XYZ file of N, CA and C in Angstrom:
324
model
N -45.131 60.967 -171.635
C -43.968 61.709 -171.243
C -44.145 62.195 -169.795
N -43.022 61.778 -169.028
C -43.364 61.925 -167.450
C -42.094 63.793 -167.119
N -42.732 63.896 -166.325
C -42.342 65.544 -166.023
C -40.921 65.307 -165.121
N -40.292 66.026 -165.326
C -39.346 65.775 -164.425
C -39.612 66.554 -163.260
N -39.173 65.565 -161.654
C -38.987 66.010 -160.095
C -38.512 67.373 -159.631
N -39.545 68.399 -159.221
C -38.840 69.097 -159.205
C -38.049 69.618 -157.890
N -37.846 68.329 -156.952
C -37.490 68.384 -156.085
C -36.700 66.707 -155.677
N -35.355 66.780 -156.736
C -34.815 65.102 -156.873
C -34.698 64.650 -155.736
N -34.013 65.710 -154.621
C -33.088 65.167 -153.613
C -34.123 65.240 -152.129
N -35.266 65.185 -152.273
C -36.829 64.989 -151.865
C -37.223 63.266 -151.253
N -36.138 62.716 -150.999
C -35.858 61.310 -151.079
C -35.358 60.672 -149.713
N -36.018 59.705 -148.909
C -35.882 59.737 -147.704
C -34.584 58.741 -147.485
N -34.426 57.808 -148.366
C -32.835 57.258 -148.461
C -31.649 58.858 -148.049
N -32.342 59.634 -149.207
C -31.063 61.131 -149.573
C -30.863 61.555 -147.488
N -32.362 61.905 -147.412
C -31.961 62.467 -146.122
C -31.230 61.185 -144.485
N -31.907 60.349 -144.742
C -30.648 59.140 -143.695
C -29.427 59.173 -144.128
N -28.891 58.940 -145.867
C -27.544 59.428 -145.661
C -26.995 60.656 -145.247
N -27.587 62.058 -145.578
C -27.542 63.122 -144.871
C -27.168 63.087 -143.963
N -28.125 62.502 -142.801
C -28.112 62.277 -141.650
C -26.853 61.441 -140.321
N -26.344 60.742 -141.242
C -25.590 60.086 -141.120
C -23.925 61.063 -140.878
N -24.005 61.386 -142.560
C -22.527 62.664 -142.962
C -22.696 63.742 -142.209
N -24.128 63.757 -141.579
C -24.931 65.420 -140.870
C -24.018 65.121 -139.253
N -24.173 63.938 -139.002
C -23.356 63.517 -137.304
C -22.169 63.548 -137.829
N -21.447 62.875 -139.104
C -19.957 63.093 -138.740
C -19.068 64.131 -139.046
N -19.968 64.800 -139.612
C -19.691 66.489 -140.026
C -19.617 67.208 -138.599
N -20.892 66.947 -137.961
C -20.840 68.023 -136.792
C -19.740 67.334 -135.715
N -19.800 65.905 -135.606
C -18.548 65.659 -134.720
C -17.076 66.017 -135.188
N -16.764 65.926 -136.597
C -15.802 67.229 -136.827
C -15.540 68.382 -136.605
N -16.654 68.796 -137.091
C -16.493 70.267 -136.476
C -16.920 70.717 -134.959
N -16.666 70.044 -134.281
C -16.728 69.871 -132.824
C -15.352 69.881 -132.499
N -15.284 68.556 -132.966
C -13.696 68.033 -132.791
C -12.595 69.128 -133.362
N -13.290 69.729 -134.487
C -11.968 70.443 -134.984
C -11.884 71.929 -133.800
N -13.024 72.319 -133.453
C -13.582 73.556 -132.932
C -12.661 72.827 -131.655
N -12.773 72.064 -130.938
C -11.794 71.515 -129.265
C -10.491 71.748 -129.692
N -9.878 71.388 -130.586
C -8.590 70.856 -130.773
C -7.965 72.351 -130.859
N -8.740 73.347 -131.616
C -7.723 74.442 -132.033
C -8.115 75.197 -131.009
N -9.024 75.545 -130.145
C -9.210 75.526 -129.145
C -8.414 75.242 -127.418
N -7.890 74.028 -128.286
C -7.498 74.086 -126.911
C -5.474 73.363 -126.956
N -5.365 73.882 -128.185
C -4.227 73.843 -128.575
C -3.366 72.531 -128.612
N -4.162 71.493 -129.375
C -3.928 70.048 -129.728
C -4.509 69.639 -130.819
N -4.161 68.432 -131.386
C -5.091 68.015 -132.442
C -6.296 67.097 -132.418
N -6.835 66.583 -133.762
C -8.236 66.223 -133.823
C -8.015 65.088 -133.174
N -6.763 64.258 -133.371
C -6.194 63.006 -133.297
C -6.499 62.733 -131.973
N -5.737 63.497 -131.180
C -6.020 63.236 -129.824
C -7.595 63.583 -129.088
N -8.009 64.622 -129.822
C -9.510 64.779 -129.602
C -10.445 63.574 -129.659
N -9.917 62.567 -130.705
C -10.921 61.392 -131.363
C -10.183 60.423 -130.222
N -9.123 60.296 -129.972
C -8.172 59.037 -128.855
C -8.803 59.454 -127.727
N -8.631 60.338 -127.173
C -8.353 60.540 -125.904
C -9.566 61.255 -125.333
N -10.892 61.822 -125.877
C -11.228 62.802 -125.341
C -12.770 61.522 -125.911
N -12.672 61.264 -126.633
C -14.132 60.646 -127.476
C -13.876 59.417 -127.447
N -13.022 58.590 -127.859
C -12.770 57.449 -127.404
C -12.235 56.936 -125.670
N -11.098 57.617 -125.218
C -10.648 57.582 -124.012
C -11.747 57.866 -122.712
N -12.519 58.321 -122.992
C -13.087 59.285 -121.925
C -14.839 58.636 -121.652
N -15.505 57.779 -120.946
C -16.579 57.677 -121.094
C -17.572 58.791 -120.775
N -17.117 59.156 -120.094
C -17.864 60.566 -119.338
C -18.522 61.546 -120.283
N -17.311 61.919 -121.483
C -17.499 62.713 -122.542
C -18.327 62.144 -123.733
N -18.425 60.672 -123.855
C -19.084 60.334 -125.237
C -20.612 60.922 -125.680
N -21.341 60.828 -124.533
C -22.599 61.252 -124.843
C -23.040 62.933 -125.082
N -22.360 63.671 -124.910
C -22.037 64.785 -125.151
C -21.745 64.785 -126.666
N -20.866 64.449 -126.645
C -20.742 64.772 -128.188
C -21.283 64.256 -129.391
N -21.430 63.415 -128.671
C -22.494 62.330 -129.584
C -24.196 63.489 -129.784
N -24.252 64.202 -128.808
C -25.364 65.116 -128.912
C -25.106 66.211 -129.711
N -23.974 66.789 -129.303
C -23.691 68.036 -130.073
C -22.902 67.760 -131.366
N -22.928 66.746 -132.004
C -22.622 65.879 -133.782
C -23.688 66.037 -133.684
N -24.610 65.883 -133.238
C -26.174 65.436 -133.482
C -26.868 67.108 -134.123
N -26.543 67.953 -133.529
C -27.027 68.975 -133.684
C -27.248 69.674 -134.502
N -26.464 69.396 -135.554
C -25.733 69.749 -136.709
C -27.575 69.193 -138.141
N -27.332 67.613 -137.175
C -28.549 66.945 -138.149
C -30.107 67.844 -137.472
N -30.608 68.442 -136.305
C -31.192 69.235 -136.150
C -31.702 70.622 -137.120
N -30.252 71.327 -137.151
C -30.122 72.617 -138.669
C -30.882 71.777 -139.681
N -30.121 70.785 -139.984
C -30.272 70.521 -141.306
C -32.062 70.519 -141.858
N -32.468 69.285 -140.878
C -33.881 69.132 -140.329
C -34.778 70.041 -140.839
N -34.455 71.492 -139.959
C -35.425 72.572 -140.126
C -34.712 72.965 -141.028
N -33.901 73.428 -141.951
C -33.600 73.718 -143.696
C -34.656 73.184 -144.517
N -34.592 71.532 -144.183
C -35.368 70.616 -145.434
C -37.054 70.795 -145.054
N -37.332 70.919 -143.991
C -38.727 71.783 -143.628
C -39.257 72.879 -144.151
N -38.145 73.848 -143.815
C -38.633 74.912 -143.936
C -38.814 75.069 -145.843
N -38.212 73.861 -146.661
C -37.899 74.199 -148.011
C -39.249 72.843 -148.647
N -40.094 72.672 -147.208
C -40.842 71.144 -148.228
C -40.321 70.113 -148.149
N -39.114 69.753 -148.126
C -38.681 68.475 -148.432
C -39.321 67.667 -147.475
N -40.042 67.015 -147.371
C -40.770 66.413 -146.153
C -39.890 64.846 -146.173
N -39.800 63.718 -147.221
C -39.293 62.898 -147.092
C -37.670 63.274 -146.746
N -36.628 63.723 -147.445
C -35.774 64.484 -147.191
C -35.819 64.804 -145.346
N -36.761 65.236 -144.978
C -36.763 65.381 -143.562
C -36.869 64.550 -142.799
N -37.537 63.711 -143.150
C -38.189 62.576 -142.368
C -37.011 61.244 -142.577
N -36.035 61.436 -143.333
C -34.666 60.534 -143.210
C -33.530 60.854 -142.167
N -34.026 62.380 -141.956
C -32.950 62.968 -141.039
C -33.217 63.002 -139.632
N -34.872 63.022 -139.601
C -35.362 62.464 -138.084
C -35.492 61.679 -137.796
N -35.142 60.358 -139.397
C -34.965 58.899 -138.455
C -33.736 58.881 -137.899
N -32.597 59.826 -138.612
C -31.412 59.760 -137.921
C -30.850 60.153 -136.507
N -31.701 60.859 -136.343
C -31.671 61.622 -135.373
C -32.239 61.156 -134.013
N -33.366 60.251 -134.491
C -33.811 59.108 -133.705
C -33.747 57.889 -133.416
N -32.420 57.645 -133.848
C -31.736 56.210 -134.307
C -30.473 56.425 -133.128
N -30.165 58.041 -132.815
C -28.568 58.479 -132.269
C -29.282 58.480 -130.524
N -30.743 58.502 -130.499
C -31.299 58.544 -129.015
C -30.652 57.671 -128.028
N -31.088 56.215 -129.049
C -30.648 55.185 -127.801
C -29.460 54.732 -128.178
N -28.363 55.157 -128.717
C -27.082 55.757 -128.485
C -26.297 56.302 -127.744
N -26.628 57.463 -127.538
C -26.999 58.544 -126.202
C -27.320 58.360 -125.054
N -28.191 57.444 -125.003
C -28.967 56.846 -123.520
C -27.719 55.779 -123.142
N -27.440 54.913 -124.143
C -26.722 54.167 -123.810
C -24.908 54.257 -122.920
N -24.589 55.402 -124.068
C -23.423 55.944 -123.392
C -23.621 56.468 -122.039
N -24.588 57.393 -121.813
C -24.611 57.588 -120.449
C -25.113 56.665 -119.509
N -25.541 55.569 -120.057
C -26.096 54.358 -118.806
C -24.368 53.806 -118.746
N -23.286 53.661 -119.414
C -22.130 52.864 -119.447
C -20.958 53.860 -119.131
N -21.055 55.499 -118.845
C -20.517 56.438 -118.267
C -19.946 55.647 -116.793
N -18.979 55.548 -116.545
C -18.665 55.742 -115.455
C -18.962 54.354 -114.604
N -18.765 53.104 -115.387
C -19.299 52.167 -114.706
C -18.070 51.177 -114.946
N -16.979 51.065 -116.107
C -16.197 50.916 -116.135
C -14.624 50.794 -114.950
């Protein structure tokens, strides 16, 4: 008779998808935080400001990112080590992402 996990979601698949919903969560709430902000919607935030705009992509692409940072030190600070270690592949997967947008900033 095997014991049950007492830590299921301890699972480094769990934390890359995390990681993943962790960027498009925070680019929402980025996006939602600009829009009401600045008295427009997400719509045009995602057209015009994130898509439209090269200048702006890598920015936000950092600060979505940030979001998977919190999360990071949560699943640390609680043990989850695999759990963590899915979210810093994510997190290290969005680098040369990042690098990239700003090497293609402004060259267009």
């Amino acid at each position: 008779m095997s014991t049950p996990d007492p830590k299921p979601l301890n699972r480094l698949w769990v934390g890359m998808l995390l990681g993943v919903a962790g960027t498009f969560a925070g680019g929402l709430l980025l996006g939602t935080w600009w829009a009401l902000s600045n008295g427009t919607t997400l719509g045009y935030f995602y057209n015009v400001v994130f898509r439209g705009s090269l200048l702006y992509r890598d920015s936000i692409l950092t600060a979505a990112t940030l979001l998977n940072v919190l999360l990071f030190w949560v699943a640390n600070r609680r043990d989850h080590d695999r759990l963590a270690m899915g979210l810093l592949g994510i997190i290290l997967l969005t680098v040369p992402i990042i690098v990239y947008f700003q090497f293609v900033a402004g060259t267009l």
